[in-house]
Amino acid sequence: MTVLVACSENNVKLNELVSFSKVKTETEKTYTDELEVEIFRNAIEHAIKLDGIVDVVDPMYKFKLDGKEYFLWLHDAGGSIMETNDTHTIYKLLEEDAKQLKEVVN
């Protein structure tokens, strides 16, 4: 009998970015509040994959959750995420998820 156990991190580490490859110094924030972590997790789970060629400006943030890293863009009209190991695919955040992320990050 094989038993699989899923392990989730209980925190999110977020950094502001200058560019895709450069972190803005002294900006790392760690979110440990269960509700805040769940907001990040829900945003990822609800995000909608967009078709086409990805051509975007430098991301505002990079965050790590559950062993994966993501780029994050937040703007007035919503937001987007992209896994750092798959820069050919971008996901649109649902409006409510983007709003909640803005509240947590700001």
PDB file of C-alpha atoms in Angstrom:
ATOM      1  CA  MET A   1       0.000   0.000   0.000  1.00  0.00           C
ATOM      2  CA  THR A   2       1.350   3.417  -1.019  1.00  0.00           C
ATOM      3  CA  VAL A   3       0.393   6.548   0.847  1.00  0.00           C
ATOM      4  CA  LEU A   4       0.971   9.968  -0.683  1.00  0.00           C
ATOM      5  CA  VAL A   5       1.174  12.974   1.589  1.00  0.00           C
ATOM      6  CA  ALA A   6       0.931  16.521   0.247  1.00  0.00           C
ATOM      7  CA  CYS A   7       2.908  19.125   2.117  1.00  0.00           C
ATOM      8  CA  SER A   8       2.120  22.807   1.789  1.00  0.00           C
ATOM      9  CA  GLU A   9       4.179  25.689   3.050  1.00  0.00           C
ATOM     10  CA  ASN A  10       2.563  27.929   5.599  1.00  0.00           C
ATOM     11  CA  ASN A  11       4.171  31.082   4.296  1.00  0.00           C
ATOM     12  CA  VAL A  12       4.712  33.200   1.216  1.00  0.00           C
ATOM     13  CA  LYS A  13       7.992  34.978   0.556  1.00  0.00           C
ATOM     14  CA  LEU A  14       7.554  38.025  -1.683  1.00  0.00           C
ATOM     15  CA  ASN A  15      10.138  40.386  -3.182  1.00  0.00           C
ATOM     16  CA  GLU A  16       9.713  43.560  -5.202  1.00  0.00           C
ATOM     17  CA  LEU A  17      11.541  43.397  -8.521  1.00  0.00           C
ATOM     18  CA  VAL A  18      13.485  45.872 -10.614  1.00  0.00           C
ATOM     19  CA  SER A  19      13.439  43.481 -13.595  1.00  0.00           C
ATOM     20  CA  PHE A  20      12.848  39.795 -14.294  1.00  0.00           C
ATOM     21  CA  SER A  21      16.300  38.971 -12.954  1.00  0.00           C
ATOM     22  CA  LYS A  22      16.920  41.692 -10.359  1.00  0.00           C
ATOM     23  CA  VAL A  23      15.351  41.891  -6.905  1.00  0.00           C
ATOM     24  CA  LYS A  24      14.926  45.305  -5.323  1.00  0.00           C
ATOM     25  CA  THR A  25      17.127  45.316  -2.220  1.00  0.00           C
ATOM     26  CA  GLU A  26      15.633  44.957   1.251  1.00  0.00           C
ATOM     27  CA  THR A  27      12.079  44.315   0.041  1.00  0.00           C
ATOM     28  CA  GLU A  28      11.511  40.718   1.083  1.00  0.00           C
ATOM     29  CA  LYS A  29       8.295  40.205   3.015  1.00  0.00           C
ATOM     30  CA  THR A  30       7.172  36.941   4.554  1.00  0.00           C
ATOM     31  CA  TYR A  31       3.462  36.347   4.983  1.00  0.00           C
ATOM     32  CA  THR A  32       2.593  33.734   7.600  1.00  0.00           C
ATOM     33  CA  ASP A  33      -1.017  34.616   8.350  1.00  0.00           C
ATOM     34  CA  GLU A  34      -3.171  31.689   7.230  1.00  0.00           C
ATOM     35  CA  LEU A  35      -5.705  33.951   5.483  1.00  0.00           C
ATOM     36  CA  GLU A  36      -3.009  35.859   3.575  1.00  0.00           C
ATOM     37  CA  VAL A  37      -1.324  32.631   2.450  1.00  0.00           C
ATOM     38  CA  GLU A  38      -4.707  31.311   1.310  1.00  0.00           C
ATOM     39  CA  ILE A  39      -5.268  34.485  -0.771  1.00  0.00           C
ATOM     40  CA  PHE A  40      -2.055  33.766  -2.707  1.00  0.00           C
ATOM     41  CA  ARG A  41      -2.952  30.090  -3.068  1.00  0.00           C
ATOM     42  CA  ASN A  42      -6.496  30.871  -4.314  1.00  0.00           C
ATOM     43  CA  ALA A  43      -5.176  33.381  -6.841  1.00  0.00           C
ATOM     44  CA  ILE A  44      -2.943  30.681  -8.334  1.00  0.00           C
ATOM     45  CA  GLU A  45      -5.691  28.052  -8.377  1.00  0.00           C
ATOM     46  CA  HIS A  46      -8.292  30.360  -9.972  1.00  0.00           C
ATOM     47  CA  ALA A  47      -5.981  31.974 -12.559  1.00  0.00           C
ATOM     48  CA  ILE A  48      -6.925  31.544 -16.219  1.00  0.00           C
ATOM     49  CA  LYS A  49      -4.289  30.496 -18.759  1.00  0.00           C
ATOM     50  CA  LEU A  50      -3.989  32.939 -21.651  1.00  0.00           C
ATOM     51  CA  ASP A  51      -3.271  31.775 -25.193  1.00  0.00           C
ATOM     52  CA  GLY A  52      -0.701  33.349 -27.479  1.00  0.00           C
ATOM     53  CA  ILE A  53       2.827  34.662 -27.290  1.00  0.00           C
ATOM     54  CA  VAL A  54       3.814  36.207 -23.967  1.00  0.00           C
ATOM     55  CA  ASP A  55       5.231  39.724 -24.266  1.00  0.00           C
ATOM     56  CA  VAL A  56       5.105  41.567 -20.955  1.00  0.00           C
ATOM     57  CA  VAL A  57       6.804  44.333 -19.032  1.00  0.00           C
ATOM     58  CA  ASP A  58       9.039  43.488 -16.097  1.00  0.00           C
ATOM     59  CA  PRO A  59       7.056  42.033 -13.208  1.00  0.00           C
ATOM     60  CA  MET A  60       6.419  43.989 -10.038  1.00  0.00           C
ATOM     61  CA  TYR A  61       6.944  41.056  -7.688  1.00  0.00           C
ATOM     62  CA  LYS A  62       8.267  37.545  -7.348  1.00  0.00           C
ATOM     63  CA  PHE A  63       6.873  35.212  -4.709  1.00  0.00           C
ATOM     64  CA  LYS A  64       7.434  31.676  -3.522  1.00  0.00           C
ATOM     65  CA  LEU A  65       4.682  29.361  -2.325  1.00  0.00           C
ATOM     66  CA  ASP A  66       4.509  25.581  -1.978  1.00  0.00           C
ATOM     67  CA  GLY A  67       7.960  25.125  -3.508  1.00  0.00           C
ATOM     68  CA  LYS A  68       7.220  27.111  -6.679  1.00  0.00           C
ATOM     69  CA  GLU A  69       8.177  30.642  -7.640  1.00  0.00           C
ATOM     70  CA  TYR A  70       5.927  33.041  -9.532  1.00  0.00           C
ATOM     71  CA  PHE A  71       6.181  36.459 -11.123  1.00  0.00           C
ATOM     72  CA  LEU A  72       3.303  38.765 -10.218  1.00  0.00           C
ATOM     73  CA  TRP A  73       1.854  41.820 -11.927  1.00  0.00           C
ATOM     74  CA  LEU A  74      -0.854  43.869 -10.204  1.00  0.00           C
ATOM     75  CA  HIS A  75      -2.551  46.829 -11.865  1.00  0.00           C
ATOM     76  CA  ASP A  76      -5.823  48.760 -11.767  1.00  0.00           C
ATOM     77  CA  ALA A  77      -7.573  46.368 -14.142  1.00  0.00           C
ATOM     78  CA  GLY A  78      -6.509  43.177 -12.334  1.00  0.00           C
ATOM     79  CA  GLY A  79      -3.323  41.152 -12.429  1.00  0.00           C
ATOM     80  CA  SER A  80      -1.334  38.285 -13.893  1.00  0.00           C
ATOM     81  CA  ILE A  81       1.014  35.557 -12.709  1.00  0.00           C
ATOM     82  CA  MET A  82       3.655  33.444 -14.401  1.00  0.00           C
ATOM     83  CA  GLU A  83       5.686  30.543 -13.073  1.00  0.00           C
ATOM     84  CA  THR A  84       9.355  31.517 -13.081  1.00  0.00           C
ATOM     85  CA  ASN A  85      10.285  28.218 -14.743  1.00  0.00           C
ATOM     86  CA  ASP A  86       7.744  28.679 -17.576  1.00  0.00           C
ATOM     87  CA  THR A  87       8.040  32.192 -18.977  1.00  0.00           C
ATOM     88  CA  HIS A  88       6.120  31.216 -22.125  1.00  0.00           C
ATOM     89  CA  THR A  89       2.808  30.911 -20.270  1.00  0.00           C
ATOM     90  CA  ILE A  90       0.938  33.632 -18.404  1.00  0.00           C
ATOM     91  CA  TYR A  91      -2.232  33.448 -16.340  1.00  0.00           C
ATOM     92  CA  LYS A  92      -4.817  36.156 -15.777  1.00  0.00           C
ATOM     93  CA  LEU A  93      -5.960  36.616 -12.203  1.00  0.00           C
ATOM     94  CA  LEU A  94      -9.640  36.809 -11.434  1.00  0.00           C
ATOM     95  CA  GLU A  95     -10.624  40.369 -10.534  1.00  0.00           C
ATOM     96  CA  GLU A  96     -11.514  39.509  -6.923  1.00  0.00           C
ATOM     97  CA  ASP A  97      -8.263  37.564  -6.417  1.00  0.00           C
ATOM     98  CA  ALA A  98      -6.222  40.479  -7.803  1.00  0.00           C
ATOM     99  CA  LYS A  99      -8.054  42.881  -5.495  1.00  0.00           C
ATOM    100  CA  GLN A 100      -7.325  40.719  -2.453  1.00  0.00           C
ATOM    101  CA  LEU A 101      -3.654  40.349  -3.424  1.00  0.00           C
ATOM    102  CA  LYS A 102      -3.322  44.124  -3.771  1.00  0.00           C
ATOM    103  CA  GLU A 103      -4.709  44.550  -0.266  1.00  0.00           C
ATOM    104  CA  VAL A 104      -2.248  42.008   1.158  1.00  0.00           C
ATOM    105  CA  VAL A 105       0.809  43.310  -0.705  1.00  0.00           C
ATOM    106  CA  ASN A 106       0.212  47.017  -0.107  1.00  0.00           C
TER     107      ASN A 106
END
